[in-house]
Short mmCIF file of C-alpha atoms and ligand atoms in Angstrom, two decimals:
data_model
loop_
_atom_site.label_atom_id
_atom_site.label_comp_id
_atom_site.label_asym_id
_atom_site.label_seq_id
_atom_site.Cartn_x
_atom_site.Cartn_y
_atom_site.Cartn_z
CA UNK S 1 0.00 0.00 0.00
CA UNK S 2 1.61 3.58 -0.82
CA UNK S 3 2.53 5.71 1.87
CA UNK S 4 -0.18 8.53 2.04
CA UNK S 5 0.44 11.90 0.30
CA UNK S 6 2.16 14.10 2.46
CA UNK S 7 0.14 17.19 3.93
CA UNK S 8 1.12 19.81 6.28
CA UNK S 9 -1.74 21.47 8.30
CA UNK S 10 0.20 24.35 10.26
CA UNK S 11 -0.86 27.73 9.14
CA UNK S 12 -2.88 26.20 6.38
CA UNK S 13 -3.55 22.93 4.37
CA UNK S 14 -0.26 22.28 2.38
CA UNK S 15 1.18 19.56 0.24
CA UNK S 16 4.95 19.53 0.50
CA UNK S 17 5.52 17.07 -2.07
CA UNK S 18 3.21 19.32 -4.59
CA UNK S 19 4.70 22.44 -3.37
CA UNK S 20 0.84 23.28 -2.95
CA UNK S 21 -1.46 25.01 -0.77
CA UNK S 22 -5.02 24.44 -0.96
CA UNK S 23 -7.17 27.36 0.03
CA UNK S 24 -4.68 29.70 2.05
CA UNK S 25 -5.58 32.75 2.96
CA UNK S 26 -2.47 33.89 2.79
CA UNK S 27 -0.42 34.58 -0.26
CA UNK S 28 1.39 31.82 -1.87
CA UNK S 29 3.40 30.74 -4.77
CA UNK S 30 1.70 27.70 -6.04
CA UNK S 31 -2.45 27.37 -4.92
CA UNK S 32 -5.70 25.88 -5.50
CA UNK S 33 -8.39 28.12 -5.29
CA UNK S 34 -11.68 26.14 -4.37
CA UNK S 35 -13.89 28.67 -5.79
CA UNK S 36 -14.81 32.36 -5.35
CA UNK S 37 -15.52 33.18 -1.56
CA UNK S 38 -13.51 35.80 0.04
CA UNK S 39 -12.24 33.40 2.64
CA UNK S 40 -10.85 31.20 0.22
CA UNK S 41 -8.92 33.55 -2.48
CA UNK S 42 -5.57 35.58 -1.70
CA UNK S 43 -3.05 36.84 -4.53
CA UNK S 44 -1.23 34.12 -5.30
CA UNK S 45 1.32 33.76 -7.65
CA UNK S 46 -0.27 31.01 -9.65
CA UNK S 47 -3.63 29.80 -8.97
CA UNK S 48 -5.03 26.28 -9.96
CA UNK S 49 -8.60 26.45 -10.77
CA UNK S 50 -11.71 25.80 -12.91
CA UNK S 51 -12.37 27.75 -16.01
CA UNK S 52 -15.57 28.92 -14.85
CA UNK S 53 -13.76 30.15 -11.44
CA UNK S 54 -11.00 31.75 -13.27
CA UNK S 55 -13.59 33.98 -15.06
CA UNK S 56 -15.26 34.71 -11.48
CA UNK S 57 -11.59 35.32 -9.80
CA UNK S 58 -11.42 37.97 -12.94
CA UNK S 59 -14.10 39.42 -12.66
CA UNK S 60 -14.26 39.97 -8.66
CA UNK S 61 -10.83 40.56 -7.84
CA UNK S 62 -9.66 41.69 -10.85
CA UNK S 63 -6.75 38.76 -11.18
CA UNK S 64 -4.21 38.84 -14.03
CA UNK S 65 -4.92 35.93 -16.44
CA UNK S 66 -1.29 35.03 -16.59
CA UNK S 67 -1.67 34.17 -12.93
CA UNK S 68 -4.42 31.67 -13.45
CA UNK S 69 -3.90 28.06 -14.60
CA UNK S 70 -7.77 27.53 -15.38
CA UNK S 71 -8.58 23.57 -15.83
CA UNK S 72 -11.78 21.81 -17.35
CA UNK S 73 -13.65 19.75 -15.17
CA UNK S 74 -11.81 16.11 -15.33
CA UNK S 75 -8.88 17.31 -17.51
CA UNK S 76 -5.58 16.13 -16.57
CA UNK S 77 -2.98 18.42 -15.32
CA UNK S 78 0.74 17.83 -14.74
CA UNK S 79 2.28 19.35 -11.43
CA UNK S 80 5.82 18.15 -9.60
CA UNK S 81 5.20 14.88 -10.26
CA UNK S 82 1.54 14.62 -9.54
CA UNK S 83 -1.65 14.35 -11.97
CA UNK S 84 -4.21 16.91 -11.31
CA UNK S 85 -8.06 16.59 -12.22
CA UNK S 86 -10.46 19.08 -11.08
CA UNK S 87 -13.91 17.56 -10.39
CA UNK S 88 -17.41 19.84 -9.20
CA UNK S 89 -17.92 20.81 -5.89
CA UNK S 90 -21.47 21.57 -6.06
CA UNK S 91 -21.29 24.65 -3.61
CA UNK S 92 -21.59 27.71 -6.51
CA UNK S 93 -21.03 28.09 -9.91
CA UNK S 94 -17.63 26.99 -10.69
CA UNK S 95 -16.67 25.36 -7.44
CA UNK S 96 -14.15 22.37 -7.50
CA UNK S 97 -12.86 19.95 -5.57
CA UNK S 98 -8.97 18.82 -6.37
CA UNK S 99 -7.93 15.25 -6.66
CA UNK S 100 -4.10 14.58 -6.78
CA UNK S 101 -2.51 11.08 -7.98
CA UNK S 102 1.57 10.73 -7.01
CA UNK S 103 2.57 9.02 -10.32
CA UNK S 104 5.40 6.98 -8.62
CA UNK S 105 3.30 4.73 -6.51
CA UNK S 106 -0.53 5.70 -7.35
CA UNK S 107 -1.08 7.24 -4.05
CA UNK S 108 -4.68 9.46 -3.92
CA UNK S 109 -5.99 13.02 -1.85
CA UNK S 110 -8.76 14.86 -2.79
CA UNK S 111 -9.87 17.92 -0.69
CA UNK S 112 -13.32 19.19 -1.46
CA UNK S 113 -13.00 23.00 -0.61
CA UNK S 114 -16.78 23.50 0.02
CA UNK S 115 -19.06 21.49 -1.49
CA UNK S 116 -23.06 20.03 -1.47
CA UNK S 117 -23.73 16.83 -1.88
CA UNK S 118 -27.32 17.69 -4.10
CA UNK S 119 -27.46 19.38 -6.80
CA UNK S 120 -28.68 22.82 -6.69
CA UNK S 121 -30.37 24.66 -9.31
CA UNK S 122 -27.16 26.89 -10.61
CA UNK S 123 -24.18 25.09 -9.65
CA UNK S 124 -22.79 22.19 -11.50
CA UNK S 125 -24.09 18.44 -10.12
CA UNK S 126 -21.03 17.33 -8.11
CA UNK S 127 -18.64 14.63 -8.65
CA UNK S 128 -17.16 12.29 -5.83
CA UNK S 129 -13.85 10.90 -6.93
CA UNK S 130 -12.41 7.89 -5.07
CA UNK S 131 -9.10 8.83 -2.89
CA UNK S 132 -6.81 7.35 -0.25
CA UNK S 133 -6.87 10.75 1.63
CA UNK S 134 -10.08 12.62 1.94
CA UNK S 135 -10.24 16.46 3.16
CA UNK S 136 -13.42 17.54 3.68
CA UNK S 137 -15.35 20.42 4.90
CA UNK S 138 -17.51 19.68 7.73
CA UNK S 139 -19.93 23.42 8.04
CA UNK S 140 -23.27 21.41 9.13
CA UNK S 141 -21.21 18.47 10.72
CA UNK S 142 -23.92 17.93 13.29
CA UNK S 143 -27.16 15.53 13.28
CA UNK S 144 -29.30 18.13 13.81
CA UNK S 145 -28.78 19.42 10.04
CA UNK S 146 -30.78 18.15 7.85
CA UNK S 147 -31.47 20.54 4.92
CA UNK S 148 -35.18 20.13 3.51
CA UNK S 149 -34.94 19.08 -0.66
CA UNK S 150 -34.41 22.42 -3.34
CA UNK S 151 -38.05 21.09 -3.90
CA UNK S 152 -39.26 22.04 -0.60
CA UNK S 153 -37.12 25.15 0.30
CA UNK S 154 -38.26 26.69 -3.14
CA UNK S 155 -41.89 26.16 -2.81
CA UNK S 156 -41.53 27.94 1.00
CA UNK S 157 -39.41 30.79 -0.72
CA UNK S 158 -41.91 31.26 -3.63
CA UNK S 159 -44.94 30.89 -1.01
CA UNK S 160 -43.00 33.90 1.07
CA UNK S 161 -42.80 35.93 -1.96
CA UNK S 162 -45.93 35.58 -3.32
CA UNK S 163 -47.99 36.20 0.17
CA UNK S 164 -45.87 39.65 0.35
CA UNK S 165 -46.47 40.89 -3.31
CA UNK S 166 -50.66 39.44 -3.07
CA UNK S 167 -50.71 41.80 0.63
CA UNK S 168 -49.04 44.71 -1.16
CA UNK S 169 -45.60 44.20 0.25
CA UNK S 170 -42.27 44.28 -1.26
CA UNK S 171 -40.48 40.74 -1.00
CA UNK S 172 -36.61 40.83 -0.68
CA UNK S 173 -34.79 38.21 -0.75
CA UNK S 174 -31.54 38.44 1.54
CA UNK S 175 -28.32 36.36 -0.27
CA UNK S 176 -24.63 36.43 -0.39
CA UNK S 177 -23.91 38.53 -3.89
CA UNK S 178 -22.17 35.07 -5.10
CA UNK S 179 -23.66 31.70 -4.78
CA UNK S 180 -26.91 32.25 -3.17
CA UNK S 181 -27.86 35.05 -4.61
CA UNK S 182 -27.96 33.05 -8.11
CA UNK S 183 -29.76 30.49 -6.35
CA UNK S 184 -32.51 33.21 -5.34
CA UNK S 185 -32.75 34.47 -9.01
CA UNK S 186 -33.17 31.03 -10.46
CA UNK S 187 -36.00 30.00 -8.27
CA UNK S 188 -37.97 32.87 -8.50
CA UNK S 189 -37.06 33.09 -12.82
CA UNK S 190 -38.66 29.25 -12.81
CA UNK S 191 -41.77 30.48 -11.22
CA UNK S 192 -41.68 33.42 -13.35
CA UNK S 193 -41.27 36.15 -10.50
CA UNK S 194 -39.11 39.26 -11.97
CA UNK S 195 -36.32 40.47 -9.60
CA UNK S 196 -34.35 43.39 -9.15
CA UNK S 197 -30.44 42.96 -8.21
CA UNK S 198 -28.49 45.15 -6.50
CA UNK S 199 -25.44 46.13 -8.12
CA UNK S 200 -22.58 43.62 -6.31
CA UNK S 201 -25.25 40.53 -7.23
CA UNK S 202 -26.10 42.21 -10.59
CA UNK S 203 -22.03 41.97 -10.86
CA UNK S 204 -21.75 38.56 -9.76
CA UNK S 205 -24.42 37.39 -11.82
CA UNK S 206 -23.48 38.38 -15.10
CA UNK S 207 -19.97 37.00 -14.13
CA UNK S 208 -21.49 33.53 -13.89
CA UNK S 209 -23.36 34.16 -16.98
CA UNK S 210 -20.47 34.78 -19.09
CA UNK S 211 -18.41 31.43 -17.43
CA UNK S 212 -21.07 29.73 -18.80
CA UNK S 213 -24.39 29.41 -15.73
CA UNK S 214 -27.80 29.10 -17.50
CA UNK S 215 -29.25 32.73 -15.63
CA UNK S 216 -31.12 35.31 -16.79
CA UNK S 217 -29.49 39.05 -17.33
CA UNK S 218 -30.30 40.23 -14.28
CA UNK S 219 -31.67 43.71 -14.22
CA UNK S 220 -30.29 46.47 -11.57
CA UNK S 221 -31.63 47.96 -8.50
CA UNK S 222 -32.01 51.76 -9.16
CA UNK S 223 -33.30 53.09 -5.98
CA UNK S 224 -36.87 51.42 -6.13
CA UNK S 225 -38.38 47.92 -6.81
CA UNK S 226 -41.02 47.67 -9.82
CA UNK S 227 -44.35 46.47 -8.35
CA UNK S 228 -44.99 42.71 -8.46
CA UNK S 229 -41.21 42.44 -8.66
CA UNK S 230 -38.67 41.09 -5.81
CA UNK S 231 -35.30 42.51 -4.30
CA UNK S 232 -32.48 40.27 -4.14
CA UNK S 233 -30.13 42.00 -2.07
CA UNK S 234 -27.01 41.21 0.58
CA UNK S 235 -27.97 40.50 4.14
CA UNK S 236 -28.29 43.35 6.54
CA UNK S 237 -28.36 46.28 3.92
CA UNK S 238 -32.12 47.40 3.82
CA UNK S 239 -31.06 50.10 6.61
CA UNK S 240 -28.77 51.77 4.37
CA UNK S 241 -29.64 55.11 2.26
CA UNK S 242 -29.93 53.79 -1.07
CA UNK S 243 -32.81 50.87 0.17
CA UNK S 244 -34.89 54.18 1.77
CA UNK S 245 -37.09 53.76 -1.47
CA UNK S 246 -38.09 50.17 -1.33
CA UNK S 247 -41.97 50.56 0.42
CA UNK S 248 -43.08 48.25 2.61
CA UNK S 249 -40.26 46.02 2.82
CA UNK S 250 -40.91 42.59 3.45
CA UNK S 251 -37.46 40.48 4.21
CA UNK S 252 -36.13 36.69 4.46
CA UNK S 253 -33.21 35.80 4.84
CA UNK S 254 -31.57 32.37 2.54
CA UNK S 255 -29.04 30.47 5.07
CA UNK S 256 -28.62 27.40 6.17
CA UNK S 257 -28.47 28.42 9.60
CA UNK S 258 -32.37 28.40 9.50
CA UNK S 259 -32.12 25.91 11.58
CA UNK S 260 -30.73 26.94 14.79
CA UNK S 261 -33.92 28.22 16.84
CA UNK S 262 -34.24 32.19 16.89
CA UNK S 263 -32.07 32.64 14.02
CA UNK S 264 -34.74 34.97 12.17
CA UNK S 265 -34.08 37.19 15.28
CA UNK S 266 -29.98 36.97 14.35
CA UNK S 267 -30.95 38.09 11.06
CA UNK S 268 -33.08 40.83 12.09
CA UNK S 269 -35.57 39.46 8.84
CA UNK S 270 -39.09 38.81 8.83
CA UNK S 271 -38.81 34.98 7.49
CA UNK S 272 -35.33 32.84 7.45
CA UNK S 273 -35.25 29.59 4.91
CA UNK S 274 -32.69 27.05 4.75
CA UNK S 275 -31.47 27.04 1.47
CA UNK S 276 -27.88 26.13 1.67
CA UNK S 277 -25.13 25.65 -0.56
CA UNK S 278 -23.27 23.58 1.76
CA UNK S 279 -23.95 19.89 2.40
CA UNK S 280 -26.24 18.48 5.44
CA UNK S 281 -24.98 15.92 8.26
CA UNK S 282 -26.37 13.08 5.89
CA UNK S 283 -24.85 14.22 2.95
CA UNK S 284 -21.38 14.57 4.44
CA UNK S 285 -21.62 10.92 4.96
CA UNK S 286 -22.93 10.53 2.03
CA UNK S 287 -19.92 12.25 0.25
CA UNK S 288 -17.69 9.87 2.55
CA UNK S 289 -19.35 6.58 1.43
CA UNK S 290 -18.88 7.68 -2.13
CA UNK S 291 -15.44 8.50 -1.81
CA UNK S 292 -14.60 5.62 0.24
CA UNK S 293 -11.13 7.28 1.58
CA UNK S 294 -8.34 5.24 4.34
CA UNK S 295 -8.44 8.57 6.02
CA UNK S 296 -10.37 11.93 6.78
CA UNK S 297 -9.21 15.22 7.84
CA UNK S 298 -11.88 17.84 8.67
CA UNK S 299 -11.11 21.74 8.36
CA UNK S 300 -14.36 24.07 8.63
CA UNK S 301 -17.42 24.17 11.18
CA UNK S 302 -17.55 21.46 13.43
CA UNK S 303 -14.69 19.74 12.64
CA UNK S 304 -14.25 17.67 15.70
CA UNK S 305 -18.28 16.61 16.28
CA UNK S 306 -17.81 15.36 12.79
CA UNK S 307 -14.90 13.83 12.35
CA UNK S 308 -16.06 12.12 16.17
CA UNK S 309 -18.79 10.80 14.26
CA UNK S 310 -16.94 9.32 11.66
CA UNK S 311 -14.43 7.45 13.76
CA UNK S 312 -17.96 5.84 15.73
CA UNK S 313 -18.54 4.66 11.97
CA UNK S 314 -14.85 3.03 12.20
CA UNK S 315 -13.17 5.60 9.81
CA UNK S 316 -9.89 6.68 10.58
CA UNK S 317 -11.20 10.52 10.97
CA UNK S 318 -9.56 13.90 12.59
CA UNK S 319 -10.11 17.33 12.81
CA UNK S 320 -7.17 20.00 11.48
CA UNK S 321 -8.67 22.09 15.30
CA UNK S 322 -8.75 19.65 18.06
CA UNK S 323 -6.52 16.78 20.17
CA UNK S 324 -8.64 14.55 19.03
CA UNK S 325 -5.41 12.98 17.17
CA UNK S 326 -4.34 12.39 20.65
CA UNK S 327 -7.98 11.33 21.64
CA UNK S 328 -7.59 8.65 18.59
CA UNK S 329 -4.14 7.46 20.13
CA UNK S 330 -5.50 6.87 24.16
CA UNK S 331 -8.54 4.92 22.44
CA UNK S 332 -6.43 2.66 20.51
ZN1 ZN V 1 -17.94 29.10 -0.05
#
């Protein structure tokens, strides 16, 4: 059996053998950019990532294209020794999760960035490739989250939306300017509800338009929403000046942290729905059983619930924040 890719998880997840980082926030020579969340993205000197997320990276943080080494979905890569294939994460448009091969020995990795385990209605449907070494994010990594189906979330949205516009209210839809906020456009576009953007999701959206997403051109927030229309607009910004001429505001809020109790009250919103583009507790384990990996590392949310989970399940499973490595070695 090969010896496991070497990783390195102080001050970030690195592969010395690669010379890669995956995610940093800091900047780095060689990296692998997940997709196009702040928290993920720094000004590297190269950046490995899909074509569609190369044309978001340019478009949001106005990135050099000679700094980009944008890779199709699947397509082989060559990189110090290792083959590279992208494969879709599911989380946005353009997200990807990287698997690495060593070519002397065969030896696997694959770290998801973040990632959904259904398919949502903008994103690509994602792909879980078989590895040796899984990294995985672990956001919702507790029992107690368990998203409802696109189905069901949508027909609560539209229900919101259409109650406010029937009792003379204006609906706005609270979402993060990428990812979400797509999300939001596409359901109400299916049901054939025109929205209004503000400009950073206007921005966004025609980004993902022109890497390729099936959206509408989304039309721009001047001041005041169109009656029978819908605001789709970043969370907590109603109170600011340029909102003052949207009447009668009614406001939800898109998150899947619907389901902690009072989170509505968090939000200051009048409705919160969990429409996440993260994976659930089930589909977490879902994403393990289809990747079938000899051993899991956990990086984001709860990283040590889940990865305690996972060991109960007889995987060899531990979190990049916790001493649960030490935990692992007193069991044994
Ligand atoms: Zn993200």
């Amino acid at each position: 059996m090969p010896e496991p890719i070497q990783l390195e998880t102080k001050d970030g997840l690195y592969l010395p053998e690669a010379d890669l980082w995956l995610d940093p926030h800091r900047k780095h020579r060689w990296a692998f950019v997940s997709h196009g969340h702040a928290d993920h993205f720094a000004r590297h000197d190269r950046i490995i990532t899909s074509k569609p997320n190369a044309h978001i990276l340019r478009a949001r943080y106005n990135v050099t294209p000679s700094r980009l080494e944008p890779l199709e979905f699947q397509q082989p890569f060559d990189h110090k020794g290792f083959t590279i294939r992208l494969f879709p994460a599911g989380h946005i448009y353009g997200s990807a999760m990287i698997h690495l091969t060593r070519k002397s020995d065969g030896a696997t990795l694959l770290y998801t960035g973040d990632f959904k385990a259904r398919r949502g209605l903008t994103a690509e449907e994602p792909v879980f490739r078989q590895a040796d070494t899984l990294i995985m994010e672990t956001t919702f990594g507790k029992p107690q989250f368990v998203f409802p189906t696109i189905t069901e979330v949508s027909g609560d949205i539209l229900n919101f939306v259409n109650t406010a516009l029937e009792e003379g209210a204006t609906p706005v839809l609270h979402a993060y300017s990428l990812g979400k906020a797509q999300e939001a456009l596409a359901i109400l576009t299916e049901a054939r509800i025109p929205a209004v953007l503000n400009s950073a999701t206007a921005k966004m959206t025609t980004a993902c338009r022109e890497a390729g997403a099936g959206l509408p051109e989304p039309v721009l927030f001047q001041g005041t929403v169109p009656a029978g229309s819908c605001l789709i607009c970043p969370p907590n910004s109603l109170h600011k000046d340029k909102y003052k001429g949207v009447e009668n505001p009614r406001s939800a809020m898109l998150s899947g942290w619907a389901l902690i109790p009072g989170a509505k009250y968090r939000y200051r919103c009048d409705a919160i729905f969990p429409l996440s583009d993260h994976a659930d507790f089930p589909g977490l384990l879902e994403a393990v059983n289809r990747i079938r990996p000899k051993r899991i590392l956990t990086v984001h949310g709860f990283t040590q619930e889940f990865a305690t989970e996972l060991r109960r399940l007889n995987h060899d499973a531990w979190s990049i924040d916790g001493d649960d490595q030490l935990e692992l070695a007193l069991r044994v």
